[in-house]
Amino acid sequence: MLNPNDTIQVSRFHPRTPPGRPLEVGWGQAFGRWLWHLVVLPAEQAQPWPQWVIRYIKPAVFALAKQLRVTNPSSMRSWLWSLLLVDPPRAYWSSPETYATDARRGRPPSIRTLLHQAIYPYAMPVAWSSAQKLESASLAVSRAFSRLHVSVRYTLTGAAVVVFVMAATTPLNLGQQSVVLVGMWVLTLLTRQLTGYGPAIILMGVSMLASSRYIWWRLTQTTDLDSNLEAFLGLGLLAAECYTWVVLVLGYIQNARPLRRRPAPLPADRGSWPTVDVFIPTYNEPLRVVKLTVLAALNLDWPPDKLRVYLLDDGRRAEFKEFAKACGAEYIVRPNNDHAKAGNLNHALQLTQGEFVAIFDCDHIPVRTFLTTTLGWFLRDRKCAMLQTPHHFFSPDPFERNLGTFRRVPNEGNLFYGLIQDGNDLWNATFFCGSCAVLRRGPLQEVGGIAVETVTEDAHTALKLHRRGYTTAYLRMVLAGGLATESLSGHIGQRIRWARGMAQIFRLDNPFLGRGLSFFQRLCYSNSMLHFFSGIPRLIFLTSPLTYLFFELHIIDATAVTLGAYALPHLVQSSIANAHLQGRFRHSFWNEAYEAVLSWYIALPTTVALINPRLGKFNVTAKGGLIEHDFFDWRISAPYLVLVLLNIAGALIAIPRLLFWNSFEAATVAVNLIWTLFNLTLLGAVLGVAAETRQVRSAHRVVRSMPAMLIAADGRRVGCETEDFSMGGLGVRLLTPGGVKRGDVFSIELMNEHREFRFPVEVAVVRDVHVGLMLKPMSIEQESDYVRCTFAEPGAWADWDRGVEPDRPLASLAEVFSFGATGYLRLFESVHNGLVAWWHNDVRPKKIEAEAVN
């Protein structure tokens, strides 16, 4: 982890090369950097020089400047002073008194001094006048170059757009389109092996070209349908495809070059650090969950007189008030629960005075260095109103638990917090996510506090700040850990709220309308909102092939071969480009699975929010629950079971169509059958997630290795290191086997900041050198120290992506297929178990009773 006190120069538009990175870069990196500066960045930030200028010419110029004693090689005036042997700002000979003093000290005048004395009275007025004129000329040249740069940029951009449009809309016959397909594929194979931004730009460009050619072909050559029903269904499919094209293009722009911001240092004088209020809102969460966050916040590394921690309890629970008093946190309640979380935060804003406000959901546990890592950017950029950090979950979400992918496949949120927010940061479009963030109080009060007009108050608040001209920042450093939703129903409920809220913002405060946003800010906000409108398009994709298999309706007016020639480049190139950009944060084809799970449940809320954005209310996401036994969630999976039955029926009908009824267009039947089988795979993965698996532990464990020592009552010491920890206990590995048995009572010693802390434990499990320890009851001070040594330790969440396998598109596709098969097996198992239970509990007792009566 980076030391927040290290000085690292970072610009929003041009991050400096981190220490240790070699100067030499490949052609792809050099090309991407040059193109980026020339075409994208503002003229005052860009450095549109070819790499050879920076590498060879600039060092030579600076070396010459050193020989000529030029104090500032970038200044024309400084060069003139040096060439005229004049350096007024630092010359010891700048006055006659200086020469007299040197003569009295016996210093003989040098040749340079004599020359200065001879030419200074005559050359100085001329030099000063010439320098002013040259400086003005230099400034004029600089301004002219800036205007030329802008002109070149617009010219190149316009030419590129014209060429792209021509390439995307030029009609080609089947043979020519096949040649284009092969050419794109060869270019992709050559480019994807390289590193840097240049190859990424090329892959995105090729993907956009392939997708644009497909969409243009669909718009102009495939909509001449025979019947009104075919036209209606065909236009619906085309609209869904246009939606995916828009999201694809906006996603490429949004994620073109993640900023990768580094921490900014704080002043050495801690007395000059600002005051901070920490808000922890809660409503119905259990105290065992909230307690960790409050204790971690109280342990934040910040001057105690400049830090206040507030527990905002909308549940008005006596035990929470007693806990806050015992641990030293402030406790705030309000007379009503208007506007839910946003109202809770706004009420606290009225009662507090800190210059900055740090907000944590009640299950997000911050590390001690959270504030020292984040606050530096506010001091560097006085216009910065909000800084966001990632939401990291140390417990598995329903996908990870039910499909067994925890710590192996990237979490659903990794793409957003690993790539998208980092990409937003480049365009000054990072938005507030409700937790793990710091906000400046002044701008927040200027926009009226946390937004209450929509149920996604966090993103809406950031939009208001951006409209006022404030900047935001994002640090892709995991500085807090929280709990994921336990069940699929809870997960879907949370996403429904997000989808409804984003649709409300799109309707009430559309980023494309109104003042205050830059062009790229509008694009980034729009793409983040449009993402939640994927419900209806995904349902269209899940049912479209059935229109032909059931009713023989042709909703695309094209032969299967021509469709393949245009659709394959669109699908393949976008998959390759996204794998190159997103592979570390989301594996290929998993996006389709995530969208399939949510599609039914977000389709209606987003549509209703567009029509009437005032409908709907805030629903709290439950955390800290427990899945006590395996079960299949029939209520959540009901709409997908209907889709499964329809697609199975379509696949079965495809067989006689392929062999008998429609053998004259076998290719069309085959395309729709393959499409249906893929849909069945996605739906199978949905059913796999709906099969809830039992959660063994109520307290989730964090994997972390730390040196430790077991100390017995008689002073005996047993060396060990931790393997994981929770508030219920620890798993340790003994350095030497033996000496520990079940039921033994020890004190475990943990080190933190060169201090030793001891906590009472009892041995619960012994397996060779692996020992499970159960924490015994502790005082509030001991609990606070334990949280400081474990959850709040600066490196507690540093391994957020540990164990995640690299993305391999074909392997990911095979994995999605395997999860689809697993989902159907779990469905059949649930049906079988239900029938057996029904037989033994209902039918069989009645049958035995009837036989006894007879």
PDB file of C-alpha atoms in Angstrom, residues 23-26 30 49-65:
ATOM      1  CA  LEU A  23      11.396   5.180 -19.561  1.00  0.00           C
ATOM      2  CA  GLU A  24      11.452   3.010 -22.658  1.00  0.00           C
ATOM      3  CA  VAL A  25       7.986   2.019 -23.864  1.00  0.00           C
ATOM      4  CA  GLY A  26       6.706   0.039 -26.803  1.00  0.00           C
ATOM      5  CA  ALA A  30       3.957   5.658 -27.404  1.00  0.00           C
ATOM      6  CA  TRP A  49       5.153  16.059 -29.147  1.00  0.00           C
ATOM      7  CA  PRO A  50       6.361  12.879 -30.814  1.00  0.00           C
ATOM      8  CA  GLN A  51       8.224  10.531 -28.524  1.00  0.00           C
ATOM      9  CA  TRP A  52      11.609  11.245 -30.165  1.00  0.00           C
ATOM     10  CA  VAL A  53      11.339  14.942 -29.261  1.00  0.00           C
ATOM     11  CA  ILE A  54      10.876  14.134 -25.594  1.00  0.00           C
ATOM     12  CA  ARG A  55      13.490  11.405 -25.636  1.00  0.00           C
ATOM     13  CA  TYR A  56      16.347  13.050 -27.566  1.00  0.00           C
ATOM     14  CA  ILE A  57      15.835  16.775 -28.292  1.00  0.00           C
ATOM     15  CA  LYS A  58      14.650  17.850 -24.848  1.00  0.00           C
ATOM     16  CA  PRO A  59      17.646  16.331 -22.947  1.00  0.00           C
ATOM     17  CA  ALA A  60      20.065  17.972 -25.399  1.00  0.00           C
ATOM     18  CA  VAL A  61      18.427  21.380 -24.958  1.00  0.00           C
ATOM     19  CA  PHE A  62      18.539  21.079 -21.176  1.00  0.00           C
ATOM     20  CA  ALA A  63      22.206  20.020 -21.274  1.00  0.00           C
ATOM     21  CA  LEU A  64      23.076  23.084 -23.368  1.00  0.00           C
ATOM     22  CA  ALA A  65      21.129  25.290 -20.969  1.00  0.00           C
TER      23      ALA A  65
END
